[in-house]
JSON list of C-alpha atoms in Angstrom, two decimals:
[
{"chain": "A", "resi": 1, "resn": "UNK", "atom": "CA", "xyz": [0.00, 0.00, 0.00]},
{"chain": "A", "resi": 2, "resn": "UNK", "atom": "CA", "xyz": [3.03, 2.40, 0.53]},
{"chain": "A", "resi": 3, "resn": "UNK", "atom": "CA", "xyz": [4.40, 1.73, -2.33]},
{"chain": "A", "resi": 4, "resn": "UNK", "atom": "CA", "xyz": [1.10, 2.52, -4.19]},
{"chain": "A", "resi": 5, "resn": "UNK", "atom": "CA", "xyz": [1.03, 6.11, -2.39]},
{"chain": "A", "resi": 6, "resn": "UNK", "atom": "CA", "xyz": [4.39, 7.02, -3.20]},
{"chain": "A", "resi": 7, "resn": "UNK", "atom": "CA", "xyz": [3.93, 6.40, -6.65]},
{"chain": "A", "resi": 8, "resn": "UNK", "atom": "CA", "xyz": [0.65, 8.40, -6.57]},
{"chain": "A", "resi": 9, "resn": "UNK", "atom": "CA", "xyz": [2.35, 11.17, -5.02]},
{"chain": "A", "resi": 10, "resn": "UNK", "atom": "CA", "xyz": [5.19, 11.04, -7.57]},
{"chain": "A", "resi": 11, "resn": "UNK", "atom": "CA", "xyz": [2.81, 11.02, -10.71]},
{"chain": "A", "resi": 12, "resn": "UNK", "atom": "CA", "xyz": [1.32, 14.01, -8.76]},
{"chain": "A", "resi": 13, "resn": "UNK", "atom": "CA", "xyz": [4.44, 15.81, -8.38]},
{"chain": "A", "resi": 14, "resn": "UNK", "atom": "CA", "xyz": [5.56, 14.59, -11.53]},
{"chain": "A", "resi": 15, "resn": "UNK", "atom": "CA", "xyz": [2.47, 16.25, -13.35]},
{"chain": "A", "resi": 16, "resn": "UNK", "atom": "CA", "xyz": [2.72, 13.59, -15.70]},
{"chain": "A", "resi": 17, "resn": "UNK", "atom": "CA", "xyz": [0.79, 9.87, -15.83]},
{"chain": "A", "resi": 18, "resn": "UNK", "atom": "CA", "xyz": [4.11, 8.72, -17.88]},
{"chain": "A", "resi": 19, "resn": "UNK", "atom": "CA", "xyz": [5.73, 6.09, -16.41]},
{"chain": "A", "resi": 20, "resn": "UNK", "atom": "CA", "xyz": [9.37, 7.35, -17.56]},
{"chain": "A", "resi": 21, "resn": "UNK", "atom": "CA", "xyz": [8.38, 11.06, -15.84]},
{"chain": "A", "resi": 22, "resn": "UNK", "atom": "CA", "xyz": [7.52, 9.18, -12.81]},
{"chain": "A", "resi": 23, "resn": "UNK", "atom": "CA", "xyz": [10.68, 7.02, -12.91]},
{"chain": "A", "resi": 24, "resn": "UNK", "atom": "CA", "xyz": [12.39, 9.72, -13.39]},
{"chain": "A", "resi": 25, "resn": "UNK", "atom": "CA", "xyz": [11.14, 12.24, -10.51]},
{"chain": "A", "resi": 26, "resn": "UNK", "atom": "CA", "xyz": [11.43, 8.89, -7.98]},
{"chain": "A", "resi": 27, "resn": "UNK", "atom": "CA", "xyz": [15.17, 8.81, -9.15]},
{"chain": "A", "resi": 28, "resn": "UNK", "atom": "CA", "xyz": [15.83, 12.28, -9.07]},
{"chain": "A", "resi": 29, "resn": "UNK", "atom": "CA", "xyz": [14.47, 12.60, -5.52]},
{"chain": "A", "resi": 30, "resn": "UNK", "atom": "CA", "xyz": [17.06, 9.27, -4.57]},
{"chain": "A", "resi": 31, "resn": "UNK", "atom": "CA", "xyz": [19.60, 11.34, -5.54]},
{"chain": "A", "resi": 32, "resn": "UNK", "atom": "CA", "xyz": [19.14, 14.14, -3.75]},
{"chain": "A", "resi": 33, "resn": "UNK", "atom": "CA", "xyz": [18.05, 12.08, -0.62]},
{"chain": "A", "resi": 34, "resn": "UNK", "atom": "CA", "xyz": [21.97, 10.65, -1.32]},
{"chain": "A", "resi": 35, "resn": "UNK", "atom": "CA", "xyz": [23.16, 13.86, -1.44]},
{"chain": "A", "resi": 36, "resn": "UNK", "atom": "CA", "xyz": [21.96, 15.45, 1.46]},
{"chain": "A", "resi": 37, "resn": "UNK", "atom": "CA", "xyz": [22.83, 12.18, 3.43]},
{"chain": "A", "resi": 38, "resn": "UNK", "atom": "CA", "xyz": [26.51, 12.93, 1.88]},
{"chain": "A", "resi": 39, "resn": "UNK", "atom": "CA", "xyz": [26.33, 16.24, 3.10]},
{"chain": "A", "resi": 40, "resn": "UNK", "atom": "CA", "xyz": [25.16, 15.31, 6.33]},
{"chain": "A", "resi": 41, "resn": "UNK", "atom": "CA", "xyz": [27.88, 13.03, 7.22]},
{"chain": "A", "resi": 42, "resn": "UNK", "atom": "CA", "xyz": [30.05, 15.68, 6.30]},
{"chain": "A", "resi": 43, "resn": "UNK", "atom": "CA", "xyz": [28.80, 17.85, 8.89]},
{"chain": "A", "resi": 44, "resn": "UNK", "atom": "CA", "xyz": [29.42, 15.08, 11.61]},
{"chain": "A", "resi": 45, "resn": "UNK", "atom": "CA", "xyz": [33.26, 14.39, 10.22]},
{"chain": "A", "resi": 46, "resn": "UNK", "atom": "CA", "xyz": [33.84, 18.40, 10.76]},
{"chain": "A", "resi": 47, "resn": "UNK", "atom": "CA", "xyz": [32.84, 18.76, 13.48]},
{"chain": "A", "resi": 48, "resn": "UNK", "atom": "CA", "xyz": [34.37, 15.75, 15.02]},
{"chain": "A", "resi": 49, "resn": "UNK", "atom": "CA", "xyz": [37.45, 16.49, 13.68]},
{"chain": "A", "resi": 50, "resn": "UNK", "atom": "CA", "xyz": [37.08, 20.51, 15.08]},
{"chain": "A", "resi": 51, "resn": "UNK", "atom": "CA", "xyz": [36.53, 18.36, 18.64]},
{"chain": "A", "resi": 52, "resn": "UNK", "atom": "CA", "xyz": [39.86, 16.56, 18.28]},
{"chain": "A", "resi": 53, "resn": "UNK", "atom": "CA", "xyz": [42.05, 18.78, 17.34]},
{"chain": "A", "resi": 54, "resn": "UNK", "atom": "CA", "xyz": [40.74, 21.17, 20.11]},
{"chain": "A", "resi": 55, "resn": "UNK", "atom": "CA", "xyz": [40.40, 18.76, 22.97]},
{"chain": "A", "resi": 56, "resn": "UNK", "atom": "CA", "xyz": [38.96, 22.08, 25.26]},
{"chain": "A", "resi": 57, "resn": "UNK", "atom": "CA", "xyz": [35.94, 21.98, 22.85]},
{"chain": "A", "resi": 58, "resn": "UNK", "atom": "CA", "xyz": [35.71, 18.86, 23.35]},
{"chain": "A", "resi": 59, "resn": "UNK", "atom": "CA", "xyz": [35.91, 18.42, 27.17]},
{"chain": "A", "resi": 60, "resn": "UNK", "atom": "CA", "xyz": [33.19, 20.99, 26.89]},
{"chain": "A", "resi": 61, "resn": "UNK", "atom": "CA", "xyz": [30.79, 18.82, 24.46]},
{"chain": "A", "resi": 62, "resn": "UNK", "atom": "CA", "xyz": [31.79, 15.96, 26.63]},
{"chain": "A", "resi": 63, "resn": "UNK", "atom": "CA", "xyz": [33.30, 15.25, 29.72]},
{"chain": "A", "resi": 64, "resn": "UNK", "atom": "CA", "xyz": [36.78, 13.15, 28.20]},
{"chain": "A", "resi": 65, "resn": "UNK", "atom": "CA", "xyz": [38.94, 10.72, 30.69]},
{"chain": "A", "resi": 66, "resn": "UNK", "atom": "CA", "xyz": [42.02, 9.01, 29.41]},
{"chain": "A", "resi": 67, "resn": "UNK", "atom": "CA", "xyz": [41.70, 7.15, 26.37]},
{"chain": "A", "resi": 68, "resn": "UNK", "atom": "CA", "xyz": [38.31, 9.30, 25.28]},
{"chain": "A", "resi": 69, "resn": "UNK", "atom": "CA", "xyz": [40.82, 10.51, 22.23]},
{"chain": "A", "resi": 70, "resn": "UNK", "atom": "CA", "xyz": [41.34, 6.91, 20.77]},
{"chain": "A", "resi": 71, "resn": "UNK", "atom": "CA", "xyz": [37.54, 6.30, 20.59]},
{"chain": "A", "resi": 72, "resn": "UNK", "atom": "CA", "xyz": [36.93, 10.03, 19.01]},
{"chain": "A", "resi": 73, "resn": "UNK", "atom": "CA", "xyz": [39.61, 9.39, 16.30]},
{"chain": "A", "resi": 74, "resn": "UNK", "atom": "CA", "xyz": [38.05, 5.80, 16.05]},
{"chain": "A", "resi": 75, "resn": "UNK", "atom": "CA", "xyz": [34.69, 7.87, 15.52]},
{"chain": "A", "resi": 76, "resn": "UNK", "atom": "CA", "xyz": [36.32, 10.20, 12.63]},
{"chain": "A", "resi": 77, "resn": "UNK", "atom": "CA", "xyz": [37.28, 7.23, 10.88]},
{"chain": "A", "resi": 78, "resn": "UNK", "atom": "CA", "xyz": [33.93, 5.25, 11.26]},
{"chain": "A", "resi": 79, "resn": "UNK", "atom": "CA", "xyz": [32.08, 7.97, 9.62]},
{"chain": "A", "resi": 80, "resn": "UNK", "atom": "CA", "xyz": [34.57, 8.84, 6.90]},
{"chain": "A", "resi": 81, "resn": "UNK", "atom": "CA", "xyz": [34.45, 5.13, 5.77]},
{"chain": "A", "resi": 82, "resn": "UNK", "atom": "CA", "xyz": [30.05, 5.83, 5.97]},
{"chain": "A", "resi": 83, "resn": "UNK", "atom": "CA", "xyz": [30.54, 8.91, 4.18]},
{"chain": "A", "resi": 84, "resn": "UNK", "atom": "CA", "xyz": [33.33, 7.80, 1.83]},
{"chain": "A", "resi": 85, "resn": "UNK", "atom": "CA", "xyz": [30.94, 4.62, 0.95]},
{"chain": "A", "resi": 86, "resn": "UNK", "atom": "CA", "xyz": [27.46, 7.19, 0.71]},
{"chain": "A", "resi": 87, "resn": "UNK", "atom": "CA", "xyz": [29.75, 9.59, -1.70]},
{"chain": "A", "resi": 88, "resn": "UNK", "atom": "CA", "xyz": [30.31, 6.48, -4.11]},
{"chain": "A", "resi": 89, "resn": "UNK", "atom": "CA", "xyz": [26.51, 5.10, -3.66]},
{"chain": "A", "resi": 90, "resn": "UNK", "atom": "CA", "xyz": [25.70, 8.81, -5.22]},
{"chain": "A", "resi": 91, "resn": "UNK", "atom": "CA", "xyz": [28.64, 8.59, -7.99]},
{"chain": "A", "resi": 92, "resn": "UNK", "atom": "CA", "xyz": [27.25, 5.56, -9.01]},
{"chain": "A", "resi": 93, "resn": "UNK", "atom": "CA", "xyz": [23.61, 6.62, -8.97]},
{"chain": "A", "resi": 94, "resn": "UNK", "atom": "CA", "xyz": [24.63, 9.79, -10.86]},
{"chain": "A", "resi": 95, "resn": "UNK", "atom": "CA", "xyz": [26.11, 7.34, -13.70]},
{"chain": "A", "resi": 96, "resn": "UNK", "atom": "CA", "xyz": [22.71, 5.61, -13.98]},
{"chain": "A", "resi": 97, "resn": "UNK", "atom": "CA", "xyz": [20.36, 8.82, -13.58]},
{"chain": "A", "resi": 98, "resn": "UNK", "atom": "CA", "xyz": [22.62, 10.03, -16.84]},
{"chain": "A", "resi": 99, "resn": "UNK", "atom": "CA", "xyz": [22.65, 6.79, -18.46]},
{"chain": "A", "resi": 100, "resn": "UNK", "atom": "CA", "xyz": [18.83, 6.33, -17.88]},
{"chain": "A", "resi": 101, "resn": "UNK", "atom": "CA", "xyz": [18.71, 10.48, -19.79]},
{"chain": "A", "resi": 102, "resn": "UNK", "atom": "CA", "xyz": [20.93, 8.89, -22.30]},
{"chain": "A", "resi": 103, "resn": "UNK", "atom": "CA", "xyz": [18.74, 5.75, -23.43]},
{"chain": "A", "resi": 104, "resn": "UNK", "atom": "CA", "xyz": [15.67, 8.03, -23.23]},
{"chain": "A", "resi": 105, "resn": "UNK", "atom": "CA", "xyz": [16.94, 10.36, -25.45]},
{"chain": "A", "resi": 106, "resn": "UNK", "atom": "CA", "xyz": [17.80, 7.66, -27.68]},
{"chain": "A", "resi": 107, "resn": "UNK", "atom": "CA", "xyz": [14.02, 6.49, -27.52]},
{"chain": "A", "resi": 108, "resn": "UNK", "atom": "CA", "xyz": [12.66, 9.69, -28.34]},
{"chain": "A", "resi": 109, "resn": "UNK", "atom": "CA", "xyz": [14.85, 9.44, -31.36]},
{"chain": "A", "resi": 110, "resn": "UNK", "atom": "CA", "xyz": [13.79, 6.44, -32.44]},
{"chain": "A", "resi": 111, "resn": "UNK", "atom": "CA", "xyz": [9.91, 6.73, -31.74]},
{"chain": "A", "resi": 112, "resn": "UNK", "atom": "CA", "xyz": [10.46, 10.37, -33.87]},
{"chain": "A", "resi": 113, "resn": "UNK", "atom": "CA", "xyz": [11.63, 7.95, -36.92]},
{"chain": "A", "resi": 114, "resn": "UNK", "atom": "CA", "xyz": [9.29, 5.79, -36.08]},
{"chain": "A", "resi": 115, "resn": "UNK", "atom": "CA", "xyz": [6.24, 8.59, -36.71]},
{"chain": "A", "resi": 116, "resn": "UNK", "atom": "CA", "xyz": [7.96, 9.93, -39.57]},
{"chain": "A", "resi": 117, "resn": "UNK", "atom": "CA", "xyz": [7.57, 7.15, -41.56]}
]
């Protein structure tokens, strides 16, 4: 039933009952959901990496004992390797959201011979 509703709401949206303008819109909007996930993580790495190298701002944020800076540099790393992986989930899904432009183009093309005729 969700899956019915979305796809309501994106031929809504989409202003369009065509299946490749829905397809399309539902991409578009993964993409964007990708890249503001990207740019969230990005937020988190900067600022952890503002609390470690100034471990007063951090003792502020949180109350560090001995061995507190392992586990923060431990936490820079864990979400570089989430954002690093997110960053090439969006290359990737840019390369099919231009491939998928590509082969529609190419249909367009062909269904214009096609009426010619």
């Amino acid at each position: 039933m969700d899956g019915l509703v979305r796809l309501l709401e994106l031929a809504y949206s989409a202003r369009s009952v065509s299946v490749v303008d829905v397809m399309r819109l539902g991409f578009e909007r993964e993409v964007q959901e990708e890249r503001d996930r990207v740019a969230y993580l990005d937020a988190i790495i900067q600022e952890l990496e503002f609390c470690s190298s100034d471990m007063f701002v951090a003792q502020l944020v949180v109350e560090l004992r001995s061995g507190d800076g392992v586990v923060l540099a431990d936490s820079i790393m864990y979400f570089k390797a989430i954002r690093d992986f997110e960053a090439e989930k969006l290359a990737n899904m840019q390369l099919s959201l231009d491939a998928s432009a590509l082969h529609l183009g190419r249909c367009m093309q062909f269904l214009a011979r096609f009426n010619a005729m």
